Structure formats: structure tokens, C-alpha cells
Coordinates of C-alpha atoms in Angstrom, one line a residue:
X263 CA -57.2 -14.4 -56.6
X264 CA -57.3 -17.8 -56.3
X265 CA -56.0 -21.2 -54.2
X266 CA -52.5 -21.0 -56.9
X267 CA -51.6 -18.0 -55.3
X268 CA -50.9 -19.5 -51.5
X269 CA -48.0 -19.6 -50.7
X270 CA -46.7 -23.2 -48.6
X271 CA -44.1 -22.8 -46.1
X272 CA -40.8 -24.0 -47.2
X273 CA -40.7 -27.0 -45.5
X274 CA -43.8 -27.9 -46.4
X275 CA -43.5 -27.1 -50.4
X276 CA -39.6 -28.8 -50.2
X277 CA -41.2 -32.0 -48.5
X278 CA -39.1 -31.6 -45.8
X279 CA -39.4 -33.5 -42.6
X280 CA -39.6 -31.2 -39.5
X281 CA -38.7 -32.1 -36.0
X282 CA -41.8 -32.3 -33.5
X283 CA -41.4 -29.4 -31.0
X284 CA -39.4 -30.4 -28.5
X285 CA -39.0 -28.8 -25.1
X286 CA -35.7 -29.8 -24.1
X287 CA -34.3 -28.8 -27.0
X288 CA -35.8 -25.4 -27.1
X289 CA -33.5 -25.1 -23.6
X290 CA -30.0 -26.5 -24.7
X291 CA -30.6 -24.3 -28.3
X292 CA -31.0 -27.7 -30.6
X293 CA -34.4 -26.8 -31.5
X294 CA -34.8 -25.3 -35.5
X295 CA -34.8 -21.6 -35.4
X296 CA -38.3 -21.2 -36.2
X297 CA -38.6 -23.1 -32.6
X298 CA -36.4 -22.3 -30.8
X299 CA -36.9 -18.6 -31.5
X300 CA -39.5 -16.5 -29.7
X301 CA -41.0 -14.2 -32.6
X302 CA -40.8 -17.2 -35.1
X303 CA -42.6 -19.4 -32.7
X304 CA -44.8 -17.3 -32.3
X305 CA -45.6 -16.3 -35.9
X306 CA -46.3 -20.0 -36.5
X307 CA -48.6 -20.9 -33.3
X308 CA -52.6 -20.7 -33.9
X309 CA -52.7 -19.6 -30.1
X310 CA -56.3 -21.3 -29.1
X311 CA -58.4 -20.3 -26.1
X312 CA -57.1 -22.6 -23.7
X313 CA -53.3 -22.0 -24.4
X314 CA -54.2 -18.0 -23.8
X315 CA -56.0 -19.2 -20.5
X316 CA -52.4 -21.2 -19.8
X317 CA -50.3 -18.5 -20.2
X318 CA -52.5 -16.0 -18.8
X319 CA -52.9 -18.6 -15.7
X320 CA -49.1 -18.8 -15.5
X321 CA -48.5 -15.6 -15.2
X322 CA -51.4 -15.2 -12.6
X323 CA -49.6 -17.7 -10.5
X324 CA -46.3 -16.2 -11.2
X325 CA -47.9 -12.9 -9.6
X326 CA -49.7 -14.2 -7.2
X327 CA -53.3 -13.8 -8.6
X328 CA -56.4 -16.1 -8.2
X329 CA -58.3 -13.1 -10.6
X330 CA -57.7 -11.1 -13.4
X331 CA -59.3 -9.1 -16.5
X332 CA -57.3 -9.6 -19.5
X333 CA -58.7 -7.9 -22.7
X334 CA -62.0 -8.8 -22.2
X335 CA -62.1 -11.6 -20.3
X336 CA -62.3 -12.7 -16.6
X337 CA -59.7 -15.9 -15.4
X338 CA -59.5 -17.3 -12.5
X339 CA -56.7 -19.3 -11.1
X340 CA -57.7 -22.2 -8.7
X341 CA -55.0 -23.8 -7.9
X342 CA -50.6 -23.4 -8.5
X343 CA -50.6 -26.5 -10.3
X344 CA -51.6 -26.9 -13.9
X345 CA -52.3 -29.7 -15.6
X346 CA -51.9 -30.3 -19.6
X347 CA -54.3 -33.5 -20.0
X348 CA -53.5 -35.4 -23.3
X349 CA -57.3 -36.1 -25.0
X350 CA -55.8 -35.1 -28.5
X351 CA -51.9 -34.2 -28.0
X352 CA -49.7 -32.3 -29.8
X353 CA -50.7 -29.4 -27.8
X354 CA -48.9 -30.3 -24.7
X355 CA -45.6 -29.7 -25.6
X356 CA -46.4 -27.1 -27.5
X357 CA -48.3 -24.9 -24.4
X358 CA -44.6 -25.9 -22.8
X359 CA -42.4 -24.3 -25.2
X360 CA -45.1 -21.4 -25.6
X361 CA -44.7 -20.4 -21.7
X362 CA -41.0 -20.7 -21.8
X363 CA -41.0 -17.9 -24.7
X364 CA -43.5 -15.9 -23.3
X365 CA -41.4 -15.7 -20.2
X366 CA -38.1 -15.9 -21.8
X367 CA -39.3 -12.7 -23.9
X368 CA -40.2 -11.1 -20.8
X369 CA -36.9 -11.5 -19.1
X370 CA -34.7 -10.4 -22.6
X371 CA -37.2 -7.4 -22.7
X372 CA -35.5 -4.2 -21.7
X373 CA -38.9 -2.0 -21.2
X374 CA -42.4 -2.6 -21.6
X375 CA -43.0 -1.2 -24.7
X376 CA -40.2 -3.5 -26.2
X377 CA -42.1 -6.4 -24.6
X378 CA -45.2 -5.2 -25.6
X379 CA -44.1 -5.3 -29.3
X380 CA -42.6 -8.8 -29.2
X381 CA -45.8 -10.4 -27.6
X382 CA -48.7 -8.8 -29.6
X383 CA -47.1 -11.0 -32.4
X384 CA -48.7 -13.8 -30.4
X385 CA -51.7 -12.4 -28.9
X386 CA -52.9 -8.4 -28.4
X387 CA -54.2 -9.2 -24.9
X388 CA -51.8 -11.2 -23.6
X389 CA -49.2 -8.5 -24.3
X390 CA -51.4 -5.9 -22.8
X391 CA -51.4 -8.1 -19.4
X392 CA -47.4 -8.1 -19.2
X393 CA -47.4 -4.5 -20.3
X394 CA -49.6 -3.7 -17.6
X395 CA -47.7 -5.4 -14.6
X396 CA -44.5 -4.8 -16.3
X397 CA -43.5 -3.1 -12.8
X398 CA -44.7 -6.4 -11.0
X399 CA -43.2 -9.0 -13.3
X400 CA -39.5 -7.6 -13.8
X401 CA -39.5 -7.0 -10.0
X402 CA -40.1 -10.5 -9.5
X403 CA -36.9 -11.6 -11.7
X404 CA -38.8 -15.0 -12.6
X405 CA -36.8 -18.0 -12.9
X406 CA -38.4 -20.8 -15.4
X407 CA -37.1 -24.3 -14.3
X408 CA -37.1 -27.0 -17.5
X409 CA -37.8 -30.7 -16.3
X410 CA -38.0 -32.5 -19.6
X411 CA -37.6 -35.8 -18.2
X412 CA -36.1 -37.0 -22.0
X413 CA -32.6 -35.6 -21.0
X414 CA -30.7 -36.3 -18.5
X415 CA -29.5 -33.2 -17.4
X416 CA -32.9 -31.4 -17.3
X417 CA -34.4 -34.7 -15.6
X418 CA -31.1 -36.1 -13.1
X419 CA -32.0 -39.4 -12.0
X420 CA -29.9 -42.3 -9.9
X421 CA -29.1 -43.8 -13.2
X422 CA -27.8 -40.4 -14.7
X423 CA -26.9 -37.9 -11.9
X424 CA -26.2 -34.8 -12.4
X425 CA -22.9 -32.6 -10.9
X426 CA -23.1 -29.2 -9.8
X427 CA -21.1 -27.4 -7.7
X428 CA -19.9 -30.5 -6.0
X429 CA -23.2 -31.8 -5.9
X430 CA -24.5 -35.0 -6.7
X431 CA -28.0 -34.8 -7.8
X432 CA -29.9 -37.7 -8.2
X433 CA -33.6 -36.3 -8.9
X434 CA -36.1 -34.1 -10.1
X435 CA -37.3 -33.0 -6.7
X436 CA -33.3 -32.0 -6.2
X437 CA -32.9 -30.7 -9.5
X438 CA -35.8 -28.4 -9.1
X439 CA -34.6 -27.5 -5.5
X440 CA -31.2 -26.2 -6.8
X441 CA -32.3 -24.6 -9.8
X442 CA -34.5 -22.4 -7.2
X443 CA -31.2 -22.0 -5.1
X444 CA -33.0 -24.1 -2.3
X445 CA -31.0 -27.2 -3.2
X446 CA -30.2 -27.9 1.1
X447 CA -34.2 -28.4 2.0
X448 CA -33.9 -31.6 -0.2
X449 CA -29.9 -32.6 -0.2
X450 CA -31.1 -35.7 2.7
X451 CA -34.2 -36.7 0.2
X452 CA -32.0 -36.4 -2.7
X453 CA -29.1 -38.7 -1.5
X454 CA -31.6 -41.1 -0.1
X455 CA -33.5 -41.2 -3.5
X456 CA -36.9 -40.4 -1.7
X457 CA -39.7 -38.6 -2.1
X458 CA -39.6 -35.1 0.1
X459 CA -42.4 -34.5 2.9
X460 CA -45.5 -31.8 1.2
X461 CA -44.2 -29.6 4.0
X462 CA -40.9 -29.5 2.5
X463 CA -42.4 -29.1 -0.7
X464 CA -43.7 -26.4 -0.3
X465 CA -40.7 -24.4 1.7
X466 CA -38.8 -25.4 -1.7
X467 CA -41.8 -23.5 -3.8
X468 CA -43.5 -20.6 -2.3
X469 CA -42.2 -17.3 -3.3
X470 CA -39.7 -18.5 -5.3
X471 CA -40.3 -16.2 -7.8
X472 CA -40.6 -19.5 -10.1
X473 CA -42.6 -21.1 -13.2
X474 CA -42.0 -24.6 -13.9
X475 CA -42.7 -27.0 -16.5
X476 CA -42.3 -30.5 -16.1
X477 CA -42.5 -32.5 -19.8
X478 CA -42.8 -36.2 -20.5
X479 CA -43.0 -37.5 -16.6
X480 CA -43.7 -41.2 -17.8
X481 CA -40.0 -41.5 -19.2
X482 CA -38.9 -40.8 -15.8
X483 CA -40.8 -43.9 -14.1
X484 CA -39.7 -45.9 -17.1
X485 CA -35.4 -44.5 -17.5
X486 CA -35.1 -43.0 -13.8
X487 CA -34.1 -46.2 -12.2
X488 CA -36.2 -45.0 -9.0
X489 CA -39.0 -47.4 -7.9
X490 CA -42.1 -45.9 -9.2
X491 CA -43.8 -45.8 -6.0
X492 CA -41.1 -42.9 -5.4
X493 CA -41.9 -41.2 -8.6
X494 CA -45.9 -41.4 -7.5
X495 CA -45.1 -40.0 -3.9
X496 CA -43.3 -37.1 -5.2
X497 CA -45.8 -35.9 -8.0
X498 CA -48.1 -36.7 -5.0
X499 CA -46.6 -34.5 -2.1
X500 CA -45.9 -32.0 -4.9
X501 CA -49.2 -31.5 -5.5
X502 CA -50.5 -31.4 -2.5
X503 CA -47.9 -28.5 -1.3
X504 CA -49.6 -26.6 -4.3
X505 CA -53.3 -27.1 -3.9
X506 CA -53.4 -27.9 -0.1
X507 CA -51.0 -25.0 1.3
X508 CA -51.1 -21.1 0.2
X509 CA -48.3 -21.4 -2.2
X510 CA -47.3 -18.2 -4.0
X511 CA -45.4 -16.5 -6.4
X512 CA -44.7 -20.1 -8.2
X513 CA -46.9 -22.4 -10.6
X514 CA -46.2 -25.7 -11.9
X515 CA -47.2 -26.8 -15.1
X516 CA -46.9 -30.2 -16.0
X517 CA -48.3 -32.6 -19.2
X518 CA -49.7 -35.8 -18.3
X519 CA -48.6 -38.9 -20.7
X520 CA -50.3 -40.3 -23.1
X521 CA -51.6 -44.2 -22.5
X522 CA -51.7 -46.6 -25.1
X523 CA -52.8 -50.1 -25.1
X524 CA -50.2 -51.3 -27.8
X525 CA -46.7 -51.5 -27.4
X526 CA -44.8 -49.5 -24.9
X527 CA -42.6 -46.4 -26.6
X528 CA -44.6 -46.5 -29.9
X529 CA -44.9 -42.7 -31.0
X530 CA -48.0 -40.5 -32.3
X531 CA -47.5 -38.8 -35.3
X532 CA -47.1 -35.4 -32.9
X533 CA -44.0 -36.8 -31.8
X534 CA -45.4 -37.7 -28.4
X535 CA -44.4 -40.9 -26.7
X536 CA -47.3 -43.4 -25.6
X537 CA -46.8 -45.3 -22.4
X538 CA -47.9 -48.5 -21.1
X539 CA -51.5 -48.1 -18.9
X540 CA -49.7 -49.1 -15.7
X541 CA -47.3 -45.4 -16.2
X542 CA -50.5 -43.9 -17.4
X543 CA -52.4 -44.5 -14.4
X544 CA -49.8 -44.0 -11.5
X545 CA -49.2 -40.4 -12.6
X546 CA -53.1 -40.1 -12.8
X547 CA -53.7 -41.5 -9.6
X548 CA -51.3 -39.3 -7.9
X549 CA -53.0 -36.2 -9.0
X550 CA -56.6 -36.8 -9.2
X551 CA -57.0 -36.7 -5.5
X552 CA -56.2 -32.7 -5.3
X553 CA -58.0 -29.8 -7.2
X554 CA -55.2 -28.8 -9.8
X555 CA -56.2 -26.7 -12.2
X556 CA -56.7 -28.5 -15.3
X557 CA -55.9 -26.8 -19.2
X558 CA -56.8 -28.8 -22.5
X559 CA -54.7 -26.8 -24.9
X560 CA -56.2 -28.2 -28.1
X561 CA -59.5 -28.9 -28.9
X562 CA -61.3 -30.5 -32.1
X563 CA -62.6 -27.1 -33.4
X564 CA -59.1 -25.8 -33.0
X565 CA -57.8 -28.5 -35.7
X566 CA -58.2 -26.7 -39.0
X567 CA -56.5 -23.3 -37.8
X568 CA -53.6 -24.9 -36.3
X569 CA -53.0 -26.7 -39.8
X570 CA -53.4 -23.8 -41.8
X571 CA -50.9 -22.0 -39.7
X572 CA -48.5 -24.1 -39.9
X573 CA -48.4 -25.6 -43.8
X574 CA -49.6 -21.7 -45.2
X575 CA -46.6 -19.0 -45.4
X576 CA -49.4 -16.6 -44.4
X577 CA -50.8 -14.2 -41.3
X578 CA -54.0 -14.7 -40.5
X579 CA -55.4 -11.2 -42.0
X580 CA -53.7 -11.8 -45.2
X581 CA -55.9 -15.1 -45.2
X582 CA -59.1 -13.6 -44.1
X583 CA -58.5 -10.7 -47.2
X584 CA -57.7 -13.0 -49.7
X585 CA -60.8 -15.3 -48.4
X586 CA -63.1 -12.0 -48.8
X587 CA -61.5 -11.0 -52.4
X588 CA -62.5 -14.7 -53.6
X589 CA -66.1 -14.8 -52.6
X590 CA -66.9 -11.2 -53.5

């Protein structure tokens, strides 16, 4: 048995150009079926280390954990806020849309067992963890908030508010506030297009039963039409009700942009937007002063088995057999 008889993906073999994964469009169902579905998506992710420490975190914070032994290993959960630096990219968005199917498969799930069956697609341990606080998790009746600040109605803004039950939303912090049902701590921040107090922050976030992820954040200083000051405050306060208060039964998980020193908007080949240094460096600066905890979802190592998952029509154990038939 040789190389010829590998078998390419379609899309690969056809040429075919593929969409990069896209958060946002996961949510309003414009995302190719082998992304925006669950057991596809996961079929085609080379989970590495660090994205089974994010979920595994996620759903720590989710259930109010700072420690827990999943399959063999001992995590520990620092802080409600995690953070998705970009060093290599392509992974951030990635992690995003891997959380929201890990949680949407939870909620779909009707008992353990079926969840249990769905997830150990993905990952044996991982699956074992919900299985295991299956009792906890569905009690909870998580709610996963989307802020993908590329769309206007995940990511409201002055420029493009958003209506809702006679409400005029104007931002994130009151998009996120009425998504959690919680929409009246913000409404005078909101109106005024300014950053809510940490205090009020947190009354918005703990116990709200709530994961969410935030995606592409430099758009929002550049399309927002808020000064960028306010943006800064807000990731700022929001931070700080996460890491400075006892927050629980929520986590935050957002990706930090990538800088470039080129041309503003240019894109990576992920797919991934790169934003001017001054973007770059506001949302750093406004979250390097608290302890979030902090996820790299790809490393270097990681490189080759992402590729082969995603240009070879195989599973992993057919790979590893055919690998031990050709040597032997």
C-alpha cells in the first residue's frame, strides 16, 4: 500500500477554493456544511493540546471550576477570561467555532450517552468530562452569546444598531447584556454609547449561566463609529469584572487581532484580517494589566497534523495503519 492509494478530500482533489472558517457564519447557518455542522467539524479538526485545554477551560468556567481531572490530566482555570493570542493564526477562529459546537452539541443532546457519542468524534476525554457532569451542565441551560464583530447584528454598533423588542442597541456591552436577558443594567450606557462601570460588569456576567466568544474585536474600533478610547474602557472594565471579582458560572473567550506593519485590512492566507499597530496595541493594552488566562491554540509542532487532516479524506487510525503496513 502505497502514497496512490490516499485518498484527497473533495475539495482539495476538485481544486476547489474553500471559505476560511468563519464564526459569524457558523451562527446565521452560511457556513459550508462541513462547518457549520458539528460531527463534520469535528471529523475534520486535528484538536491540539491547547484547544482541548480551551474547551476543557470553558466548560470549567461554565461550571464554576478553578480544577478538574479530565482523562488523565489535571487543568486549572485562573481566571473567567480567556484569551486566544494570535503568534501563528488560523487557530483562533477556529478554537471559536470549536466551543460553539461543543456547546451547541451539548444543548441538542437529549441524554448523556447521545452526547457522549457525538463528542468522542472530537476527543475521548473531552466527551467523558460532559458525560460526567451531564447532570451539572444541562441544569445550567448554558446560553453561548456570538460577538463576531464582522456582522452587524452579532456586533451592534452606533453606526449599525440593532432593534429588538423596541430596543435600540447601539453596542456590544448592550448586545451582550440582552442576549443574557440583563439588557436594563446597561440600557443608560448603551444609549449614552459608553463604556459600563467593572461593577456593572460584572452584575451583567456572574451566574448567568453563559459562554461567550467575542471574534475579530479590531473591526469594531475600526467600523463601530465609537471613539476607540470607548472600545479600550470596555474590554478594560470587562476584564477586570472577570479576573478582579468572583465571577461565576460565565467565561469569556475572546481572540486578539492580528498586527501588521503593511497596509491596514490586508488578509493572511487563514482568512484572518491584519490590523494597523495602533488597533493592535489598544486591545493589548487593555488586557495586559489583569491575569486573564491566556490559550495559544496552535503551535508549530501542531502544523503537519492539522494539514494532513484537512487535505487527506482519512481518520487518523486509518493513517497510522496504512503508515505501519508501508514500512513493515
Amino acid at each position: 500500500m502505497g502514497v496512490k492509494s490516499l485518498r484527497l478530500r473533495p475539495e482539495v482533489e476538485a481544486l476547489r477554493h474553500e471559505p476560511a472558517v468563519d464564526l459569524g457564519a457558523v451562527v446565521r447557518g452560511e457556513a459550508p456544511e462541513f462547518i457549520r455542522e458539528p460531527a463534520a467539524f469535528f471529523e475534520r479538526t486535528h484538536l491540539t493540546s491547547s484547544m482541548k485545554a480551551l474547551v476543557v477551560k470553558a466548560l470549567m468556567g461554565l461550571l464554576g471550576l478553578r480544577e478538574a481531572v479530565v482523562g488523565r490530566l489535571s487543568y486549572r482555570l485562573s481566571s473567567n477570561l480567556i484569551v486566544l493570542p494570535s503568534d501563528l493564526g488560523g487557530g483562533k477562529t477556529h478554537s471559536l467555532v470549536l466551543l460553539y459546537h461543543v456547546l451547541s452539541t451539548i444543548a441538542s443532546s437529549k441524554a448523556p450517552e447521545e452526547a457522549y457519542g457525538k463528542l468522542r468524534v472530537l476527543d475521548e476525554d473531552i466527551a467523558g468530562f460532559v458525560r460526567e457532569r451531564w447532570s451539572e451542565l444541562k441544569g445550567l441551560q448554558p446560553k453561548v452569546v456570538v460577538v463576531d464583530c464582522k456582522y452587524s447584528d452579532l456586533a451592534p454598533s452606533p453606526v449599525k444598531p440593532l432593534a429588538f423588542a423596541g430596543k435600540r442597541i447601539k453596542t456590544i456591552w448592550g448586545y451582550i447584556a440582552y442576549e443574557l436577558g440583563r439588557y436594563d443594567e446597561v440600557r443608560e450606557f448603551d444609549e449614552r454609547e459608553v463604556a459600563p462601570y467593572q461593577d456593572v460588569l460584572f452584575r451583567v456576567l456572574n451566574e448567568s449561566n453563559a459562554v461567550i466568544l467575542v471574534d475579530e474585536i479590531g473591526r469594531y474600533y475600526d467600523q463601530s463609529g465609537l471613539e476607540p478610547t470607548k472600545v479600550s474602557s470596555f474590554l478594560m472594565n470587562l476584564a477586570e469584572a472577570l479576573t478582579k471579582y468572583t465571577t461565576r458560572n460565565v467565561v469569556v473567550v475572546l481572540s486578539i487581532p492580528v498586527e501588521v506593519a503593511g497596509r491596514e485590512g490586508e488578509r493572511r492566507a487563514s482568512g484572518e484580517v491584519l490590523h494597523r499597530h495602533e488597533v493592535f496595541e489598544a486591545v493589548t493594552a487593555a488586557l495586559r494589566r489583569v491575569g486573564a488566562e491566556v490559550v495559544k491554540p496552535v503551535a508549530a509542532a501542531d502544523l503537519v497534523e492539522i494539514l494532513k487532516r484537512r487535505i487527506l479524506d482519512h481518520s487518523p487510525d486509518e493513517l497510522r495503519k496504512m503508515a505501519e503496513e508501508y514500512v513493515a
